[in-house]
Short mmCIF file of C-alpha atoms in Angstrom, two decimals:
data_model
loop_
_atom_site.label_atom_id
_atom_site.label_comp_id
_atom_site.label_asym_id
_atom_site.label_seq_id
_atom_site.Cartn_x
_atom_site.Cartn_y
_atom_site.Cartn_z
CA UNK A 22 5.40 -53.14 -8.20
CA UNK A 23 2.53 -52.94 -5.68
CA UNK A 24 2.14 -49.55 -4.01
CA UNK A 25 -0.10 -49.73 -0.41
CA UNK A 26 -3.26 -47.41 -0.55
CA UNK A 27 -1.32 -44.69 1.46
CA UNK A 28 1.26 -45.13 -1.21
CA UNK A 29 -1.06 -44.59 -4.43
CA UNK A 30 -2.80 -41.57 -2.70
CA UNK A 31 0.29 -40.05 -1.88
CA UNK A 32 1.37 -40.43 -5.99
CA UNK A 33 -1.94 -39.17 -7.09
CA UNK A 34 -1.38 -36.02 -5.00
CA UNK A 35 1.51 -35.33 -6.57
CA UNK A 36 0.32 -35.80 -10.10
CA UNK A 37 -2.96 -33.29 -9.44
CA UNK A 38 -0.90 -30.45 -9.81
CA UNK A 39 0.51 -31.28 -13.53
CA UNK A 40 -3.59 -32.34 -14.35
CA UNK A 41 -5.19 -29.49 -13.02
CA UNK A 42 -3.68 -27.10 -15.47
CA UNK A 43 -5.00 -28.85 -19.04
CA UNK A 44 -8.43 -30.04 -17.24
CA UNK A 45 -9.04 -25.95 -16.18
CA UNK A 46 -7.86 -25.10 -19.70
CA UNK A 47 -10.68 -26.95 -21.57
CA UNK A 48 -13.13 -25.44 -19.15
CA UNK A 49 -12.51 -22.10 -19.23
CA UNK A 50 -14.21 -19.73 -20.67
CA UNK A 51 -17.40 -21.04 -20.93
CA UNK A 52 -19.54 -17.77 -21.09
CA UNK A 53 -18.40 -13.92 -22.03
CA UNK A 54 -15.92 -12.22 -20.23
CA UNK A 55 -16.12 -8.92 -19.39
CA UNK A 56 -13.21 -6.23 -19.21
CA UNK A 57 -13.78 -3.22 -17.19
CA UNK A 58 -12.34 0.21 -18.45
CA UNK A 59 -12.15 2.99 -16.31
CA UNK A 60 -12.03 5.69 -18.49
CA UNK A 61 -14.40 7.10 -21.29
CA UNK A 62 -14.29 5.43 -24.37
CA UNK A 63 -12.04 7.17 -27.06
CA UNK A 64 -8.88 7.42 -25.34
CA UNK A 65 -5.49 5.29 -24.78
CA UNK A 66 -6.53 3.18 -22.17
CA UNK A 67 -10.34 2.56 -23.82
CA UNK A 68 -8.36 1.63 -27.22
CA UNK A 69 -5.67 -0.44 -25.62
CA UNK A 70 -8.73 -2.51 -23.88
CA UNK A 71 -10.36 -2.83 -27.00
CA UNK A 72 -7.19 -4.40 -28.56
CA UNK A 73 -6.59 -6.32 -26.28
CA UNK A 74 -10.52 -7.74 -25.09
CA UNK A 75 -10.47 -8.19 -29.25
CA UNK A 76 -7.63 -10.54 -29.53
CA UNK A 77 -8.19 -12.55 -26.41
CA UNK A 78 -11.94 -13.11 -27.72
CA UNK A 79 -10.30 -14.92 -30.88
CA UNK A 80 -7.39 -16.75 -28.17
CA UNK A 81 -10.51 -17.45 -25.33
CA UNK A 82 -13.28 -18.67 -28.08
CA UNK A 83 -15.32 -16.39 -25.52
CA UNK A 84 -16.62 -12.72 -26.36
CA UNK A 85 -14.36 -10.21 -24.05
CA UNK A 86 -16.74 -7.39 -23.88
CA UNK A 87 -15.80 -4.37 -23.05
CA UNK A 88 -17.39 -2.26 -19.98
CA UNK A 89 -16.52 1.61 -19.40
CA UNK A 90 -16.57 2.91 -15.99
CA UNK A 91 -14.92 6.33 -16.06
CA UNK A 92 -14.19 8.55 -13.23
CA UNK A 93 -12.13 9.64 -10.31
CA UNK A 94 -9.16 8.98 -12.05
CA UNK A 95 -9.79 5.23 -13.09
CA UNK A 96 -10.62 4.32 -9.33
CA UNK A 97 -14.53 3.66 -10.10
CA UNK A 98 -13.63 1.26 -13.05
CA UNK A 99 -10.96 -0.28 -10.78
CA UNK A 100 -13.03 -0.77 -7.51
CA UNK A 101 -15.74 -2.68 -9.71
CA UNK A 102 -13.38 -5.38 -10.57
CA UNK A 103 -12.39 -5.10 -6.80
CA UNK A 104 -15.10 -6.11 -5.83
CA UNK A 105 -16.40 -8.89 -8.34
CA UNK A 106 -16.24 -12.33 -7.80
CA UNK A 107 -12.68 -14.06 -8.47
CA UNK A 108 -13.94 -16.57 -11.50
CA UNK A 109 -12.49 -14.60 -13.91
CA UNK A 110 -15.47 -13.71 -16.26
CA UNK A 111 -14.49 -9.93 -14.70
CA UNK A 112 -10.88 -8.25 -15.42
CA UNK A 113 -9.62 -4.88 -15.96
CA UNK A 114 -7.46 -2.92 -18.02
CA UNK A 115 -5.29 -1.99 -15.27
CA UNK A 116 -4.39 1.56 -14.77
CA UNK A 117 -1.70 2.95 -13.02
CA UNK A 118 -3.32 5.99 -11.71
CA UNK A 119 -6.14 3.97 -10.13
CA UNK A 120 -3.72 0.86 -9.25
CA UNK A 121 -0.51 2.75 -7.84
CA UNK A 122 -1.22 6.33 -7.01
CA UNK A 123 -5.03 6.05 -5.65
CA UNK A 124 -4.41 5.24 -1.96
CA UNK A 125 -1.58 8.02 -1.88
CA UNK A 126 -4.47 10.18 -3.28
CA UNK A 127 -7.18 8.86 -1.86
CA UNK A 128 -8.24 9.21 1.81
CA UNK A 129 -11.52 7.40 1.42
CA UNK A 130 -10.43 4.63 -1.34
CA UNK A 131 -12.84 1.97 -0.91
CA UNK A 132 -10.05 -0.76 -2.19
CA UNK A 133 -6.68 -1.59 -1.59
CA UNK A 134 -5.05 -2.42 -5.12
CA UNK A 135 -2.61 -4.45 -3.35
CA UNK A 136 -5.13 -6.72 -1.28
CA UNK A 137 -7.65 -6.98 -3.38
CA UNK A 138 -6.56 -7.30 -7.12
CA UNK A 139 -4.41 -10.02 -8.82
CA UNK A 140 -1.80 -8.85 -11.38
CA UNK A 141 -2.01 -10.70 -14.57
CA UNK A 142 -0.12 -9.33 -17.10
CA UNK A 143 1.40 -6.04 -18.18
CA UNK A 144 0.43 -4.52 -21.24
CA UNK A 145 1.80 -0.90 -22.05
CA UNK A 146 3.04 1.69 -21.00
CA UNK A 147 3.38 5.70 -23.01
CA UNK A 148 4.95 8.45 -21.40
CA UNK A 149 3.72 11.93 -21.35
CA UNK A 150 5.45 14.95 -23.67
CA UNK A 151 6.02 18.29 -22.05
CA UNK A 152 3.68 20.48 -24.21
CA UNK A 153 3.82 24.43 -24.29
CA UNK A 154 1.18 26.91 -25.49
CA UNK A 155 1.47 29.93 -27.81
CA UNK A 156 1.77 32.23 -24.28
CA UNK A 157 5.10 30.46 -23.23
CA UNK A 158 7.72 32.46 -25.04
CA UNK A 159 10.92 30.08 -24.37
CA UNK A 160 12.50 27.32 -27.05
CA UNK A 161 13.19 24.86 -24.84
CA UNK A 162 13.72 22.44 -21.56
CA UNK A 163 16.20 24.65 -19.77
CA UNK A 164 15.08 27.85 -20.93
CA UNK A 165 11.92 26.41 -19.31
CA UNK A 166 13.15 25.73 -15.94
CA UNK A 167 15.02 28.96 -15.52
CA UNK A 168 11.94 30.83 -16.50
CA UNK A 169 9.91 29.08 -13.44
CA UNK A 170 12.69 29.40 -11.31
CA UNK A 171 12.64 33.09 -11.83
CA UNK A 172 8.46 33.08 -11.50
CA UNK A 173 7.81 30.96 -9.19
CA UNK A 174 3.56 30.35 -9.10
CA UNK A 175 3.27 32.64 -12.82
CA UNK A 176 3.31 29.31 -14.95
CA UNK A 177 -0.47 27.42 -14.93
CA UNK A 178 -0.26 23.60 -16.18
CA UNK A 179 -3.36 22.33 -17.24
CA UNK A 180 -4.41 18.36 -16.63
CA UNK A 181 -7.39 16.09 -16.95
CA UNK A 182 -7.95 16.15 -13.39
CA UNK A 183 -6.27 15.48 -9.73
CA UNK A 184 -4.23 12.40 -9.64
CA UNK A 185 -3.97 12.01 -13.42
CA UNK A 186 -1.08 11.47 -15.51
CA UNK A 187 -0.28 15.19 -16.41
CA UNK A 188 -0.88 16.10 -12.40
CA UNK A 189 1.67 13.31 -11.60
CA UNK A 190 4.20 14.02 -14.02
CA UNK A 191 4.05 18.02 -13.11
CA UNK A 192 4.73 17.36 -9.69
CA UNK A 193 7.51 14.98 -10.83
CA UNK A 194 8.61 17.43 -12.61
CA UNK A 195 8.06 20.12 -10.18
CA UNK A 196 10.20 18.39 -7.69
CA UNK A 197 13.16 17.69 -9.62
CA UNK A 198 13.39 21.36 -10.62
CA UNK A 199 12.61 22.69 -7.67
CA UNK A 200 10.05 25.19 -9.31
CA UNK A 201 6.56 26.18 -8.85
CA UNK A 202 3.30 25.94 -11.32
CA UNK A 203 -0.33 26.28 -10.63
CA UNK A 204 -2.53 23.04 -11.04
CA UNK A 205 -5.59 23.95 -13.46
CA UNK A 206 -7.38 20.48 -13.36
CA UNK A 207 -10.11 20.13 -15.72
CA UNK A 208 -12.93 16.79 -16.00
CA UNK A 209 -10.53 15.78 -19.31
CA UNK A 210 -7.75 16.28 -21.70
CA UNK A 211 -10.33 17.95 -24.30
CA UNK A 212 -11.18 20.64 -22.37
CA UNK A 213 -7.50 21.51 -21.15
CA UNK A 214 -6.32 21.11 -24.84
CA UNK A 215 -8.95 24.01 -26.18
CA UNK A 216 -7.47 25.92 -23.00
CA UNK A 217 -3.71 25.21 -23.90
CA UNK A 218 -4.63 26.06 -27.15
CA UNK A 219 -6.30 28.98 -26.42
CA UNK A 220 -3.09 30.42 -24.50
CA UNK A 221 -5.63 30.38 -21.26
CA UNK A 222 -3.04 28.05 -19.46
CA UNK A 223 0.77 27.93 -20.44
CA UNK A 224 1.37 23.96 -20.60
CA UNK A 225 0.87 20.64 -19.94
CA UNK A 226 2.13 17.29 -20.04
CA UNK A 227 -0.23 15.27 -22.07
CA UNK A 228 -0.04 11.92 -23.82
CA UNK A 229 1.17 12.14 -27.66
CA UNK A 230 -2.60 10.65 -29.08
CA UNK A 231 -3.79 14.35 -27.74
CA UNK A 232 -1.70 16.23 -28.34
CA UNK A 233 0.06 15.01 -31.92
CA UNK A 234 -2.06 16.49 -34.18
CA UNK A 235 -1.76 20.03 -33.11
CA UNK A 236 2.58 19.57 -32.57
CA UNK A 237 2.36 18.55 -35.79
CA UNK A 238 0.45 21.73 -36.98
CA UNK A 239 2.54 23.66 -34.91
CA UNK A 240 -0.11 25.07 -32.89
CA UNK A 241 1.54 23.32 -29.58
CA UNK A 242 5.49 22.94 -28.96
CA UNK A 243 6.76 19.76 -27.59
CA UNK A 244 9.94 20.13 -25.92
CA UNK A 245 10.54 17.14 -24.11
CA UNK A 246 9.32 13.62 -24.03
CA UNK A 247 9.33 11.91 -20.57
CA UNK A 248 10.41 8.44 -21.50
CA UNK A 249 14.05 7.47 -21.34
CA UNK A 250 14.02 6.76 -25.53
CA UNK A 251 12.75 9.25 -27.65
CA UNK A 252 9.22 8.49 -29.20
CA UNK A 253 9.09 7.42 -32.32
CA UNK A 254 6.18 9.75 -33.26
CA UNK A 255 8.01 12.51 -32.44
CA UNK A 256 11.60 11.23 -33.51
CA UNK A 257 13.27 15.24 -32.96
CA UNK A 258 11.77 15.88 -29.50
CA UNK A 259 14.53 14.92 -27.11
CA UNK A 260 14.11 13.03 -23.70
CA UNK A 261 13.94 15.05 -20.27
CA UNK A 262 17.52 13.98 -19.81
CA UNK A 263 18.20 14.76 -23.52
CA UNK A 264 16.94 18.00 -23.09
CA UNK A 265 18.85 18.61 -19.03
CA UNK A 266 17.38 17.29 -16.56
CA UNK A 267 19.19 13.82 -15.91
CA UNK A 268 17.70 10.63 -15.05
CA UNK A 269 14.38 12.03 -15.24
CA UNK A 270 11.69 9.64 -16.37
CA UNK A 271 7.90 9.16 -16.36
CA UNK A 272 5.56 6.89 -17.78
CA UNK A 273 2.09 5.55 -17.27
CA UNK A 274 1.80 1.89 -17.26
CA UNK A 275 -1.40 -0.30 -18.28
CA UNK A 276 -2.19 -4.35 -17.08
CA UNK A 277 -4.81 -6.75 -17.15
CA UNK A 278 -5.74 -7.64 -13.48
CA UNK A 279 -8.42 -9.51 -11.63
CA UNK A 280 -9.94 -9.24 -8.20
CA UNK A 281 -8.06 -10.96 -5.60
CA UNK A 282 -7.98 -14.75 -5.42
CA UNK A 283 -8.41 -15.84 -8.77
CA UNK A 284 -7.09 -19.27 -9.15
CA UNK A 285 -3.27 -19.56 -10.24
CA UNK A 286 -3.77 -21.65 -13.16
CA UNK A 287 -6.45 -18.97 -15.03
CA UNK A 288 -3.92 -16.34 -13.70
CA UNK A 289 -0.87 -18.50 -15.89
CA UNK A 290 -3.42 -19.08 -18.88
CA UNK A 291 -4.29 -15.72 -19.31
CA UNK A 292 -0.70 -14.33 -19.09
CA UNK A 293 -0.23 -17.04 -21.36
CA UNK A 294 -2.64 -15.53 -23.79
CA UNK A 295 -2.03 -12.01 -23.42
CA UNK A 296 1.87 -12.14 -23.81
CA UNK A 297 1.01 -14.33 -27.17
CA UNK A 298 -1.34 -11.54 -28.08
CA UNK A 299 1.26 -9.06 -27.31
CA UNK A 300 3.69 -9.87 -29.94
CA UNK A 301 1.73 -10.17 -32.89
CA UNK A 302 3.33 -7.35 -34.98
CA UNK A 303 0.20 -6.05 -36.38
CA UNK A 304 -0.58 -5.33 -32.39
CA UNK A 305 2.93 -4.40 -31.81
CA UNK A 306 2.27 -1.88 -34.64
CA UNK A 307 -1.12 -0.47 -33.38
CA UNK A 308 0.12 -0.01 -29.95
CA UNK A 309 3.14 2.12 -30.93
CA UNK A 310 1.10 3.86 -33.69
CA UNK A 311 -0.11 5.43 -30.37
CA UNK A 312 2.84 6.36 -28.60
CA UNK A 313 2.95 3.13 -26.70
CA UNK A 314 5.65 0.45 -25.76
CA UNK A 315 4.60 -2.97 -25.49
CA UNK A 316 5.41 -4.38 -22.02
CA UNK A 317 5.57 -8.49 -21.12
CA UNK A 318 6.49 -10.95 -17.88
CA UNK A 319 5.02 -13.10 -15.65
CA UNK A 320 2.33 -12.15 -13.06
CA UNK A 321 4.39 -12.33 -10.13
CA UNK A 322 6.70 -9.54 -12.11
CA UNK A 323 3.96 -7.89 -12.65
CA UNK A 324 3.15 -7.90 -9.09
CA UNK A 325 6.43 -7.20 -7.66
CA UNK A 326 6.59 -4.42 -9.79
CA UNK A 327 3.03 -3.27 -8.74
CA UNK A 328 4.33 -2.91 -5.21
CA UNK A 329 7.31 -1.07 -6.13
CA UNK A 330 5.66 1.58 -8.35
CA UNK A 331 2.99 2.12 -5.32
CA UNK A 332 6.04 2.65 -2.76
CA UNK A 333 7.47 5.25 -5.50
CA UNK A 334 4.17 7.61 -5.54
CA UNK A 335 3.56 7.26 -1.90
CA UNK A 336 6.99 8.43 -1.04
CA UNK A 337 6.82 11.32 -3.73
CA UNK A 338 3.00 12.51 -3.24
CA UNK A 339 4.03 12.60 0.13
CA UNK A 340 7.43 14.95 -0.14
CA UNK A 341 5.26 16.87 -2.32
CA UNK A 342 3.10 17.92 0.56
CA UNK A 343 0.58 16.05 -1.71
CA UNK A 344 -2.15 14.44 1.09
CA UNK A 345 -4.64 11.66 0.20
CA UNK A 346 -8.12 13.40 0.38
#
């Protein structure tokens, strides 16, 4: 069969498309890759990036190095990769307080998470466990609530800072009882746990690698877990709804993302890789070792669900009387 010239270009178009994807695949990486990490090293989201930039070095061939820029609640990690060029030799361990509740925060954000980062793939997410210290005198979830209700503004809650996890999940929390606490923000989760400890604030909501140890000495009571399973670190602490307060649920989610306009087929790859990376078992293992589930799906999931969880936080920061400043 002879094809005309018009003919042949038009297959050839139509073939570039199933090419492109194994021709980009033997190119890159060709150089290190570097993961940004908005918080300090030590913590969940440092250790999760470290897992994660470690098993994609051994998937890539390429060192994934690992870059902490902590502060303002992730944002200053997450505006770097904002920012960088889309070739993908820049990503970020995603966090939800600098990818979903920033702009609701934020009057000034120099980013929009939406605009200008690409979802990749999810990673993780924990929840937070509702903590009390030794100058709470109640047993448990509903003995909690009617205390509040009965003092409203008596009850401090102590967090790693405005617009963290424990801030968000109080004023979750605050909402769907209808109560009352005082926000005692410190600049992180050691210095609120000698606090809590101390009996200087009354409780927090704090993820379980900060607060396990000193349940488990009984120093700290955990009396409810915000995830809609109970943990299994802390197998006897029942859920929110468990515990009576239906339907209530809060967790903090983690991704790999990009700055906007990163080519599809790097996008697909490194989804690709990460998902494979995901469920090895000895990584299955480590992540839940830390309280964690192990999330999964595509990058337009990923998106889609990016949007979502941004429209949840505006809408709640904003019946909160919470305004971005």
């Amino acid at each position: 069969m002879k094809f005309s010239i018009s003919k042949r270009a038009f297959v050839a178009a139509c073939l570039l498309p199933c090419l492109a994807y194994p021709a980009f695949a033997q190119k890159y990486p060709e150089k290190p890759v570097t993961m940004v990490v908005g918080s300090a090293p030590g913590g969940f989201t440092d250790v999760l990036g470290r897992l994660v930039a470690q098993q994609l070095s051994e998937r890539l061939g390429q060192p994934v190095v690992i870059d902490n820029r902590a502060g303002a609640s992730t944002t200053i990690g997450t505006q770097v990769v904002a920012k960088a060029n889309p070739d993908g030799y820049t990503l970020l361990m995603g966090h939800f307080a600098g990818v979903s509740v920033a702009p609701a925060m934020m009057a000034k954000l120099s980013y929009d998470p939406i605009k200008d980062l690409t979802a990749i793939a999810r990673v993780a997410s924990t929840p937070v466990i509702l903590t009390l210290g030794p100058s709470l005198r109640v047993k448990n979830l509903k003995e909690l609530i009617q205390y509040l209700q009965k003092n409203p503004g008596k009850v401090s809650f102590a967090t790693s800072g405005v617009g963290t996890a424990q801030h968000l999940a109080a004023v979750q929390f605050m909402r769907a009882t209808h109560t009352e606490m005082v926000h005692v923000p410190y600049k992180g989760s050691s210095q609120a746990m000698t606090d809590l400890l101390g009996g200087r604030v009354d409780l927090n909501f704090e993820s379980p690698p900060n607060v396990l140890q000193h349940i488990k000495a009984g120093k700290l009571q955990a009396i409810a877990v915000t995830s809609l399973k109970r943990s299994p670190l802390l197998p006897d602490v029942p859920t929110m709804d468990e515990a009576g307060l239906p339907k209530f649920e809060m967790s903090q989610w983690f991704g790999v993302m990009g700055p906007a306009r990163m080519q599809k087929p790097m996008v697909d790859m490194l989804n690709k890789e990460i998902n494979g990376l995901l469920a090895k078992p000895d990584v299955i293992e480590k992540i839940q070792s830390m309280g964690g589930e192990v999330l999964s799906g595509t990058p337009e999931q990923f998106a889609a669900f990016q949007r979502a969880d941004s429209a949840y936080w505006a809408k709640l920061l904003g019946e909160a009387g919470i305004k971005p400043e």
